[in-house]
PDB file of C-alpha atoms in Angstrom:
ATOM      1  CA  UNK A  15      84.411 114.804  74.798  1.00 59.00           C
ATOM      2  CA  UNK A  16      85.661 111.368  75.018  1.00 63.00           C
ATOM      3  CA  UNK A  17      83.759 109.122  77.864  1.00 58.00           C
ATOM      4  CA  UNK A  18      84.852 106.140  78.698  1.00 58.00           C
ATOM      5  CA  UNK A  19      81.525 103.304  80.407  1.00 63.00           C
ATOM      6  CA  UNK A  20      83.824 101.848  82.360  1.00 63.00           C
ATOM      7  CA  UNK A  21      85.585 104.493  83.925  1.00 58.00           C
ATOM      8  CA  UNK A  22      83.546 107.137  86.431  1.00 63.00           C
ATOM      9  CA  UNK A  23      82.474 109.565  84.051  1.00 65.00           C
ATOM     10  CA  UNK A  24      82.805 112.373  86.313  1.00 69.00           C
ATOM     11  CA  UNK A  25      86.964 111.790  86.706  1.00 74.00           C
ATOM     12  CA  UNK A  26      86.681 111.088  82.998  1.00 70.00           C
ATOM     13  CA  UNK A  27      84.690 114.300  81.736  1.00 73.00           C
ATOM     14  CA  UNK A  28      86.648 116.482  84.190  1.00 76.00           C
ATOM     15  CA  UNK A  29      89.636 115.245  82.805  1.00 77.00           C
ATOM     16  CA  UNK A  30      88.482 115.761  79.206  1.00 75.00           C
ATOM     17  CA  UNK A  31      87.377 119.065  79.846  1.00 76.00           C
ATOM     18  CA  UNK A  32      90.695 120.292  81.504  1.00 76.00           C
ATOM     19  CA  UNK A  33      92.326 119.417  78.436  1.00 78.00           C
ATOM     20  CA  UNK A  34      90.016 121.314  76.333  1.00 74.00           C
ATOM     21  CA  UNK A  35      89.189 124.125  78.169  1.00 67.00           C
ATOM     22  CA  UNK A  36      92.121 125.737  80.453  1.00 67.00           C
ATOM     23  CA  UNK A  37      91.195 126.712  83.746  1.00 59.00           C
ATOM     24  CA  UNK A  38      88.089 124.570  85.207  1.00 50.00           C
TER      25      UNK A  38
END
């Protein structure tokens, strides 16, 4: 999972994860 430190990092790992895993 990419996280960006200047971004929130919850919008950013939610994102991420969508990508990666269909359906959360």
């Amino acid at each position: 999972i990419e996280a960006i430190p200047k971004a929130p990092s919850g919008k950013i790992l939610r994102k991420n994860l969508r990508e990666k895993l269909p359906g959360i």
